[in-house]
Tab-separated table of C-alpha atoms in Angstrom:
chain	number	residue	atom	x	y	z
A	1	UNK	CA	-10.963	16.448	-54.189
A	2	UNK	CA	-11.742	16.287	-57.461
A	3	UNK	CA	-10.601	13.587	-60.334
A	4	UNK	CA	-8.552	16.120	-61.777
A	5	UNK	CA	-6.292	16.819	-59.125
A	6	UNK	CA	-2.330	15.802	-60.011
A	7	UNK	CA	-1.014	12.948	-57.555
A	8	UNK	CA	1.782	14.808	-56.528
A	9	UNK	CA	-0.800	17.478	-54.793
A	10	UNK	CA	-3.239	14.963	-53.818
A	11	UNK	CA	-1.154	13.183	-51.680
A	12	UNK	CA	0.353	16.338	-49.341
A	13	UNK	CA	-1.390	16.547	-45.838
A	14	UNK	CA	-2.106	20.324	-46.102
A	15	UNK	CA	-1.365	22.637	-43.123
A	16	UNK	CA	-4.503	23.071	-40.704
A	17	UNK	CA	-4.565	26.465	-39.243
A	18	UNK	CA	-5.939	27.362	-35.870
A	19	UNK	CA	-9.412	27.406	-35.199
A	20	UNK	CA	-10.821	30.467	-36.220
A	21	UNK	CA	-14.779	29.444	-34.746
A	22	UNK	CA	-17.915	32.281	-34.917
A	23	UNK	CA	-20.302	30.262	-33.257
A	24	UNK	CA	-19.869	32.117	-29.923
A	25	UNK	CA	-17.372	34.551	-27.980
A	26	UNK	CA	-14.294	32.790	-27.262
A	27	UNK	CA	-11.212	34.129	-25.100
A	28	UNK	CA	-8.991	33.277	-28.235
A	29	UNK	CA	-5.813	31.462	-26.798
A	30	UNK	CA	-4.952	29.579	-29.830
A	31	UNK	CA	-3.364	31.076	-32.728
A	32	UNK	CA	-0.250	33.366	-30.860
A	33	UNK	CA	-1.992	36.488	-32.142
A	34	UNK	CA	-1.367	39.823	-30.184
A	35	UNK	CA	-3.800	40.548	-27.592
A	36	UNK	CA	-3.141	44.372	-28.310
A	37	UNK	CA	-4.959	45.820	-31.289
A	38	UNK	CA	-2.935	48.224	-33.875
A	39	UNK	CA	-1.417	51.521	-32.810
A	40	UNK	CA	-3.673	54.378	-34.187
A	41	UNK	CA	-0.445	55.150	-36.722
A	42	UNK	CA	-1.109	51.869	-37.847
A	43	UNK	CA	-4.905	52.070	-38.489
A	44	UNK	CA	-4.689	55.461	-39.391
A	45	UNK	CA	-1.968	54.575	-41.978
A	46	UNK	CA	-4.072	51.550	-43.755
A	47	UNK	CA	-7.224	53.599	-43.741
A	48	UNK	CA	-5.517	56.468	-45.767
A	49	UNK	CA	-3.695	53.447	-48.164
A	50	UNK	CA	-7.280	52.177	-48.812
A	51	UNK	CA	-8.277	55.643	-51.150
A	52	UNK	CA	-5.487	54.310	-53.912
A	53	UNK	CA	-6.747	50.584	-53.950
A	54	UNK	CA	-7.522	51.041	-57.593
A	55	UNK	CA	-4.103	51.129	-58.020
A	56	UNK	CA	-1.440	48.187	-57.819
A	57	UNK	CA	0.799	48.251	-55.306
A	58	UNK	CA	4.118	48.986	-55.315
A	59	UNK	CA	6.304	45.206	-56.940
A	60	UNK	CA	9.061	46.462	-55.214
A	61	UNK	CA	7.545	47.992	-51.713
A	62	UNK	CA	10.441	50.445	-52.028
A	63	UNK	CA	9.510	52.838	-48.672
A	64	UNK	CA	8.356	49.824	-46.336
A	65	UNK	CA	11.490	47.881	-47.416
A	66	UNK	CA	13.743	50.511	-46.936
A	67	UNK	CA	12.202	51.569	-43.696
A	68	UNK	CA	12.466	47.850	-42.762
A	69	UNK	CA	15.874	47.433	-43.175
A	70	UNK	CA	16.798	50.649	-41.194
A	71	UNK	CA	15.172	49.224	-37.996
A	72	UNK	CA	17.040	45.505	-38.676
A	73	UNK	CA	19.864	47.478	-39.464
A	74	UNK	CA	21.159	46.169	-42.761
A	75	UNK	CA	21.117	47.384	-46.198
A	76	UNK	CA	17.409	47.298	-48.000
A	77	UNK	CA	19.144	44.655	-51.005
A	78	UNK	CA	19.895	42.394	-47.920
A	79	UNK	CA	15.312	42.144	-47.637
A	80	UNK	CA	12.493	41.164	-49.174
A	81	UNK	CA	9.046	41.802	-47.902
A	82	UNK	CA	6.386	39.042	-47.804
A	83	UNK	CA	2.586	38.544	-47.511
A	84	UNK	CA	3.301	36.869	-44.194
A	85	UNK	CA	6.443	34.732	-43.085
A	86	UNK	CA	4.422	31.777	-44.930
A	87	UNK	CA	5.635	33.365	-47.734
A	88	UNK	CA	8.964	33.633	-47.413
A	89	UNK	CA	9.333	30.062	-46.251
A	90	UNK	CA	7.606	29.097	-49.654
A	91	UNK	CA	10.008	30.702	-51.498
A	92	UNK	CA	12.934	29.356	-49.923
A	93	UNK	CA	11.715	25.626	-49.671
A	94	UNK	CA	10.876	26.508	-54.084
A	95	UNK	CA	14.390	28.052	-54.696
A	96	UNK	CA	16.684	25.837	-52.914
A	97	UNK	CA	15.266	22.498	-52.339
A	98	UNK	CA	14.798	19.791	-54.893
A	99	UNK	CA	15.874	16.035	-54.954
A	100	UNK	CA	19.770	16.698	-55.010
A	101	UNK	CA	19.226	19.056	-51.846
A	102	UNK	CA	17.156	18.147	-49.023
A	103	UNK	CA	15.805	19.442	-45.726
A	104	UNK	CA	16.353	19.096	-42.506
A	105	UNK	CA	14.312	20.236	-39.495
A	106	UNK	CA	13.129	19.169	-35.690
A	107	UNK	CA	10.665	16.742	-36.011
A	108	UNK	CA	8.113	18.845	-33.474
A	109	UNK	CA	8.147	22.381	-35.323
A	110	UNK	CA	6.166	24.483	-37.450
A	111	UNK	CA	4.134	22.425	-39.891
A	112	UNK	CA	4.710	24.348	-43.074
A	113	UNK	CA	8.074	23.467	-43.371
A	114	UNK	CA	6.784	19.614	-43.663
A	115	UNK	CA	3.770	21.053	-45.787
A	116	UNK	CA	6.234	23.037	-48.436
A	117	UNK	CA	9.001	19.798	-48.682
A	118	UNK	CA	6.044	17.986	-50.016
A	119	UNK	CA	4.710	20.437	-51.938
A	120	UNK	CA	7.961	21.205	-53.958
A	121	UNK	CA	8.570	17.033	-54.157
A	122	UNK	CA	11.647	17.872	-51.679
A	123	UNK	CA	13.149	14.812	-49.661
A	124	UNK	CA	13.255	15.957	-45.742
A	125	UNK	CA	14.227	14.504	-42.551
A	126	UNK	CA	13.215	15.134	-39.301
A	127	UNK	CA	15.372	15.119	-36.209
A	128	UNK	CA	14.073	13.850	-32.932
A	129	UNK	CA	14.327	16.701	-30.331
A	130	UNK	CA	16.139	15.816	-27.149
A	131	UNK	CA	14.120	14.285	-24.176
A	132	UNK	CA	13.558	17.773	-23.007
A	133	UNK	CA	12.300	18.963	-26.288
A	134	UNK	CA	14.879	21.145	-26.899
A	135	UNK	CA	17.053	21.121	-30.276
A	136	UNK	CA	20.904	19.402	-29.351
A	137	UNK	CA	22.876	21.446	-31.800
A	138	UNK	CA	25.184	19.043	-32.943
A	139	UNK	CA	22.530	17.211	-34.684
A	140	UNK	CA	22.772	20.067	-37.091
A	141	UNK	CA	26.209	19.771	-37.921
A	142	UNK	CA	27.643	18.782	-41.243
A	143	UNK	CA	24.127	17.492	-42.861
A	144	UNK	CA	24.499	18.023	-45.802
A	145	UNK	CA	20.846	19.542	-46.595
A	146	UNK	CA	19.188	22.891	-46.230
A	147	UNK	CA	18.356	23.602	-42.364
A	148	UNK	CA	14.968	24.884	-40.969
A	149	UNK	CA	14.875	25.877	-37.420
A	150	UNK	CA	12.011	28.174	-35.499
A	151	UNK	CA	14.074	30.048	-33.151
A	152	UNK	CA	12.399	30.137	-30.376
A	153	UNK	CA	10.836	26.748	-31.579
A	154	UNK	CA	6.742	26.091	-32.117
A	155	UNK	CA	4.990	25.014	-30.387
A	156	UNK	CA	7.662	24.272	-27.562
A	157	UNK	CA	9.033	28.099	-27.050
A	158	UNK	CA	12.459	26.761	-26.613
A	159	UNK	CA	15.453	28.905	-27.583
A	160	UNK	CA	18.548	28.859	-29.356
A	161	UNK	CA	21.230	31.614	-28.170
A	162	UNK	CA	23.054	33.704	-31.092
A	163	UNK	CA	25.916	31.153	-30.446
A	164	UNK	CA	24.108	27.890	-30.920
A	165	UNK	CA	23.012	29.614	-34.221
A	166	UNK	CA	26.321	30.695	-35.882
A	167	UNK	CA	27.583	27.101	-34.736
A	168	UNK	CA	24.969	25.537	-36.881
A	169	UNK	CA	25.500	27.956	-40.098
A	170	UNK	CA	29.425	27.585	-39.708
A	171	UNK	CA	28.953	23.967	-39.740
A	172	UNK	CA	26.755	23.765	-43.223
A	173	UNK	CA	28.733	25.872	-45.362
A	174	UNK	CA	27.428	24.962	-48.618
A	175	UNK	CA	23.522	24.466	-47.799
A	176	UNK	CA	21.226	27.278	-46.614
A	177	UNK	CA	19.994	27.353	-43.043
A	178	UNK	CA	16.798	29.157	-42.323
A	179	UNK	CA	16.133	30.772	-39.154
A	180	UNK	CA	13.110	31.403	-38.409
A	181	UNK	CA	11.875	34.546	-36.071
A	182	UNK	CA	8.385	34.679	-35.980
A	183	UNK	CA	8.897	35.080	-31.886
A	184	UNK	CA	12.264	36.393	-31.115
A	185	UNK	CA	10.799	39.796	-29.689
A	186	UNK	CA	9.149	38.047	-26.966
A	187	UNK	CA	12.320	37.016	-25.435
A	188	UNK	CA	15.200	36.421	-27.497
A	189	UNK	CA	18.016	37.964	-29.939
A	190	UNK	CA	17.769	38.040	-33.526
A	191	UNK	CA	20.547	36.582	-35.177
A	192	UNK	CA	20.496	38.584	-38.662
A	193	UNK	CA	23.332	40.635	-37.612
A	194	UNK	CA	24.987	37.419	-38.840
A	195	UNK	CA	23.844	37.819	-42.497
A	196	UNK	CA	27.015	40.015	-42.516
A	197	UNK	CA	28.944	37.100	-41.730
A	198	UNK	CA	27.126	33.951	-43.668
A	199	UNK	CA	26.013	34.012	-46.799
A	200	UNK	CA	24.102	30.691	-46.657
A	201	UNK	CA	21.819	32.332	-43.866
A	202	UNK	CA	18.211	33.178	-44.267
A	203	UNK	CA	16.546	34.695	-41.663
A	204	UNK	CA	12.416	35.107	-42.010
A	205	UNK	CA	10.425	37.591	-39.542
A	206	UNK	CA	6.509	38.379	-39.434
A	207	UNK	CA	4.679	41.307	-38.622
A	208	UNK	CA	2.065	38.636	-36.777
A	209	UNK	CA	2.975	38.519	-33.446
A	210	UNK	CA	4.947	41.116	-32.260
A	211	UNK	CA	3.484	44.269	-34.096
A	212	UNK	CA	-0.311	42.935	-34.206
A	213	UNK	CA	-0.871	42.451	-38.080
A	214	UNK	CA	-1.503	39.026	-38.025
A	215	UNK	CA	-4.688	39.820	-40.296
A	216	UNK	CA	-2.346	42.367	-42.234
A	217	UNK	CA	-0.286	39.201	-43.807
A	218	UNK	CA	3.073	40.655	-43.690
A	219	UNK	CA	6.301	38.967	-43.409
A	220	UNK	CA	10.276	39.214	-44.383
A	221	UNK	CA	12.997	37.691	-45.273
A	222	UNK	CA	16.747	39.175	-44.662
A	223	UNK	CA	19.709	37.578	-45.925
A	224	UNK	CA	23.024	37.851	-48.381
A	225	UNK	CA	21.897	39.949	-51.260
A	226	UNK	CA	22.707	37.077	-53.279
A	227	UNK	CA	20.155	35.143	-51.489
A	228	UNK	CA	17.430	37.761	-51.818
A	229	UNK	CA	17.913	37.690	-55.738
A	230	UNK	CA	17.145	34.304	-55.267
A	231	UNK	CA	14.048	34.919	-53.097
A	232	UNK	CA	13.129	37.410	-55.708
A	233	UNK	CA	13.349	35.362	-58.853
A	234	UNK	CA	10.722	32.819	-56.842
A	235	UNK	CA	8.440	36.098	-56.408
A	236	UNK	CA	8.405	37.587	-59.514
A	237	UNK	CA	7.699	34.247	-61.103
A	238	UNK	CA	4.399	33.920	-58.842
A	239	UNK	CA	2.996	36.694	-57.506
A	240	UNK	CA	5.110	39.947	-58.345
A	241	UNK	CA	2.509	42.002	-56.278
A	242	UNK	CA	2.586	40.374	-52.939
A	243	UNK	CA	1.980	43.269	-50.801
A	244	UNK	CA	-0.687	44.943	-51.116
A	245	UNK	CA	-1.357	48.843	-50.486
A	246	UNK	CA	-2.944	48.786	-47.141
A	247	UNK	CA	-1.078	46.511	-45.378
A	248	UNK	CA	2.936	47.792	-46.932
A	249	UNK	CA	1.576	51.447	-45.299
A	250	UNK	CA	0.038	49.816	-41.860
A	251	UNK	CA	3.743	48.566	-41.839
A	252	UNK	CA	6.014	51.717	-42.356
A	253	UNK	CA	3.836	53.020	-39.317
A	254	UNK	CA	4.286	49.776	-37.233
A	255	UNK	CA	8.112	49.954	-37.981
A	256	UNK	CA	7.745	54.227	-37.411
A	257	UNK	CA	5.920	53.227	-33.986
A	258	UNK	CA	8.152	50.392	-32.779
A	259	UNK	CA	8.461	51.615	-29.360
A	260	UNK	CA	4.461	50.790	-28.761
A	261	UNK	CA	4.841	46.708	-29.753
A	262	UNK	CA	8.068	46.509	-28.378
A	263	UNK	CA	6.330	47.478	-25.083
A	264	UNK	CA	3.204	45.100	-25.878
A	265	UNK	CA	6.279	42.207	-25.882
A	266	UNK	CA	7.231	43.183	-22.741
A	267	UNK	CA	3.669	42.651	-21.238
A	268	UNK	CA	3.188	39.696	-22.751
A	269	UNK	CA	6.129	38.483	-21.783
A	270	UNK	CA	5.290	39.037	-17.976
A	271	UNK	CA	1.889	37.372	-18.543
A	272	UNK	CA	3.733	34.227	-20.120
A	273	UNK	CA	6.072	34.057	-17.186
A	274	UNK	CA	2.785	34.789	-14.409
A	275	UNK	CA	1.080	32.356	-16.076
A	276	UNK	CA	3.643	30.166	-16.301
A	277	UNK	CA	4.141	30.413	-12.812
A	278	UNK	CA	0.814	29.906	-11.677
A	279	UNK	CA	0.377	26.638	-14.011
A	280	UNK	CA	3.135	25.247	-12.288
A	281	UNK	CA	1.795	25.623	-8.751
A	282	UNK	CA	-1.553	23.575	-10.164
A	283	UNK	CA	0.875	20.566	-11.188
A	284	UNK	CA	1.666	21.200	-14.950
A	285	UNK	CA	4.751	20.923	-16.620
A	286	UNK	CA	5.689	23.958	-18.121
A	287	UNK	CA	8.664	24.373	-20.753
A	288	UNK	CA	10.520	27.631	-20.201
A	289	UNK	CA	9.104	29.797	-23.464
A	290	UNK	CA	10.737	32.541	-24.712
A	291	UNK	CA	7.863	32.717	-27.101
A	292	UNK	CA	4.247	34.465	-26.972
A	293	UNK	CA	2.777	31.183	-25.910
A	294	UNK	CA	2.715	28.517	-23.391
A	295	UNK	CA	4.100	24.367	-24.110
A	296	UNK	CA	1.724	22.478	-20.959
A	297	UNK	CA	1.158	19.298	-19.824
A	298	UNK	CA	-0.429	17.524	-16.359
A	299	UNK	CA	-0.447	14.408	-15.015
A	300	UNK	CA	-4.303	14.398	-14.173
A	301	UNK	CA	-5.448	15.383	-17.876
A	302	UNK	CA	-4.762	14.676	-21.126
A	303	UNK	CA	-3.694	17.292	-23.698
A	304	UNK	CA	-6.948	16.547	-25.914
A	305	UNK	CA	-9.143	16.258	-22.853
A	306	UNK	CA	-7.995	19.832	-21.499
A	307	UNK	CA	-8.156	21.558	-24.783
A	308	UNK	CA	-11.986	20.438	-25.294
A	309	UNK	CA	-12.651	21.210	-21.578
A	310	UNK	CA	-11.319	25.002	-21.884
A	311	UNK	CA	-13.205	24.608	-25.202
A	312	UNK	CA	-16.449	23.831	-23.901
A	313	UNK	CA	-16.021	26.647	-21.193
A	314	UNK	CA	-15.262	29.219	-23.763
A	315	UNK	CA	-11.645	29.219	-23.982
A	316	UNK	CA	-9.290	28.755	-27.203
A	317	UNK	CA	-6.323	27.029	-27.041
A	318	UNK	CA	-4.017	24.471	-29.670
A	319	UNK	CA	-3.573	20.868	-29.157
A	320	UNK	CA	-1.642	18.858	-31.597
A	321	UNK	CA	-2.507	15.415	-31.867
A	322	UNK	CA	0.589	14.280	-32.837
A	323	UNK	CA	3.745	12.310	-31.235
A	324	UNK	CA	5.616	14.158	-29.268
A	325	UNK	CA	2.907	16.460	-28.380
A	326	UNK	CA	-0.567	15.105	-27.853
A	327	UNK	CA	-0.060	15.509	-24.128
A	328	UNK	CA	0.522	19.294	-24.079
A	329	UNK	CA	-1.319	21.945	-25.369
A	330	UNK	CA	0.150	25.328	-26.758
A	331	UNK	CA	-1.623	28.615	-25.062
A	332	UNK	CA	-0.998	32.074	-26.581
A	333	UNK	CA	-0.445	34.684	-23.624
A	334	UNK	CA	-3.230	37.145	-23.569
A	335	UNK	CA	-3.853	40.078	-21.238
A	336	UNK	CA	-3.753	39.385	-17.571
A	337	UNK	CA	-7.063	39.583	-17.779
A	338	UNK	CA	-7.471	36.680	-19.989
A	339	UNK	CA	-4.526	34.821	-18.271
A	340	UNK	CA	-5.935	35.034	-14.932
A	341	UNK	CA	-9.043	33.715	-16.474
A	342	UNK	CA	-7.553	30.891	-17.671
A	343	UNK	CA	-6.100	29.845	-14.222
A	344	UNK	CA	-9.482	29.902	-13.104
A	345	UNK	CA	-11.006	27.929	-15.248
A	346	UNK	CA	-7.892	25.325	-15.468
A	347	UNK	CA	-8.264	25.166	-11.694
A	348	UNK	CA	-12.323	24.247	-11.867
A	349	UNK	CA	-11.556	21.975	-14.428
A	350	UNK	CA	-8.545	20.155	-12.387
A	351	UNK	CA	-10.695	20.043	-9.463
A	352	UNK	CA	-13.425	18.058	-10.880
A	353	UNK	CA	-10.196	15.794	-11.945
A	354	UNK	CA	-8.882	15.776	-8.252
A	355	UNK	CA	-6.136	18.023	-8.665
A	356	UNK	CA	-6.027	21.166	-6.257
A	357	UNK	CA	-6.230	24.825	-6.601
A	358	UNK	CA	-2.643	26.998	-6.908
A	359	UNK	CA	-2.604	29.469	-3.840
A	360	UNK	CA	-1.221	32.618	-4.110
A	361	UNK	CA	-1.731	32.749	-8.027
């Protein structure tokens, strides 16, 4: 860093994205992209938006929004598109924290929301999950601070039913709770249909995981359309073109062709739980994800040991060295190709650490 930088920035621990390596051909395990490329809407869609790139896009992303809002069912004031679900989370950490209204979230989650409390000089605290690593509700109740909760969690893929949600937005009338979807297609249901019902609830989606634009940088929030004034205020005050051209048409086609990623969710899905399966039968400890990705840990290896091990043998996955969690790694479901792959490998590698090969996998 330089000497010019302000203390306030210099002293934030920045988020550290996944490995993103070129140095050879990886199976790439590590980042919960899709394993399934675009539709050919999609790429058809983005090549066409690239002939009026001399041209800003559209501030208000007018079509995409409303076409958005049709498939969530609610009203296009009640959301605000994003470059990414990053995004969204920035704004809402900018417009309602500060020192008189603090954060809460689980204290193994996604590490923006740590990143952006810092960044906007916001005082946070994070709760412990349960010995299971799953989030005990009533921790949540009556905080008195804004809530953010990944729903399912990351990197555990633990979820939160509809119920457990509304209990926790009931209970924190006059703070905003922020729910965040990035994986509820792979396994769980939304809750925005409560937006209806709570105006303190803010609930972010990306266009990542579940409909393959993870390099497209698109995101959401939906909420009150008090909320999303709010949201919008933040936007317009940073970066009033957020979307560009290529990416707001790749998703109108994405939301146009929603019956081909909801499909791709399914598969994965059936991979995580194979896999799952089969990871079990070697000896690992497996939490029951409702996410694209898999929360492991054996006896016979370490979590840093077996991510450098898979590394070495050409295989991607995330390890977080940090309490709670250096003992597991996090592994995005591929194709069953790449799954069953992975097995094999894990099994060579266990066997050279005395463990034994899963039959029947």
């Amino acid at each position: 860093m330089s000497r010019f930088i302000c203390n306030g920035l210099a002293r934030i621990s920045e988020y550290v994205p996944g490995e993103q390596p070129r140095d050879k051909k990886y199976i790439k395990l590590n980042t919960n992209e899709s394993p399934f490329a675009p539709s050919p809407a999609v790429i058809t869609a983005a090549a066409k938006a690239a002939a009026g790139l001399n041209l800003y896009s559209d501030p208000e992303q007018s079509e995409l929004t409303s076409v958005c809002a049709k498939y969530l069912g609610v009203r296009p004031e009640e959301v605000l598109m994003t470059n990414g679900s990053d995004e969204i989370l920035n704004y809402a950490f900018a417009a309602y924290g500060d020192k008189d209204a603090p954060f809460v979230f689980p204290s193994l989650t996604y590490g923006f929301y740590k990143v952006f409390a810092d960044l906007y000089n916001v005082p946070f605290r994070e709760i412990p999950l349960k010995k299971d690593l799953s989030i005990d509700i009533k921790d949540y109740f009556d905080t008195g601070a804004n809530i953010a909760i990944a729903n399912p969690n990351a990197p555990t893929g633990l979820l939160l039913s509809v119920k457990d949600i509304e209990q926790i937005v009931c209970k924190n009338p006059s703070r905003v709770v922020i729910i965040d979807e990035a994986y509820i297609d792979f396994g769980g249901k939304s809750c925005v249909r409560l937006i209806n019902k709570y105006d303190n609830l803010l609930v972010t989606r990306t266009f990542s995981k579940s409909f393959s634009l993870a390099g497209g940088r698109l995101g959401m929030g939906v909420a009150s359309e008090e909320l999303i004034k709010d949201l919008k205020k933040v936007k317009y005050s940073t970066n009033p073109y957020n979307v560009n051209s290529m990416t707001a048409a790749a998703g109108i086609a994405a939301l146009k062709d929603a019956d081909y990623y909801l499909s791709n969710c399914r598969v994965i899905a059936e991979n995580r739980d194979m896999s799952g399966a089969a990871l079990k039968k070697l000896g690992f400890k497996v939490t029951d994800s409702s996410a694209n990705f898999l929360f492991v840990s054996h006896p016979l290896i370490g979590g840093k040991d077996y991510y450098l091990k898979l590394k070495e043998r050409g295989i991607l996955v995330r390890h977080f060295d940090k309490a709670g969690a250096s003992e597991y790694v996090r592994i995005t479901v591929g194709t069953a190709e790449q799954m069953q792959k992975l097995i094999k490998v894990t099994e060579e590698i266990l066997a050279l650490n005395g463990g034994e090969k899963a039959e029947n996998i």
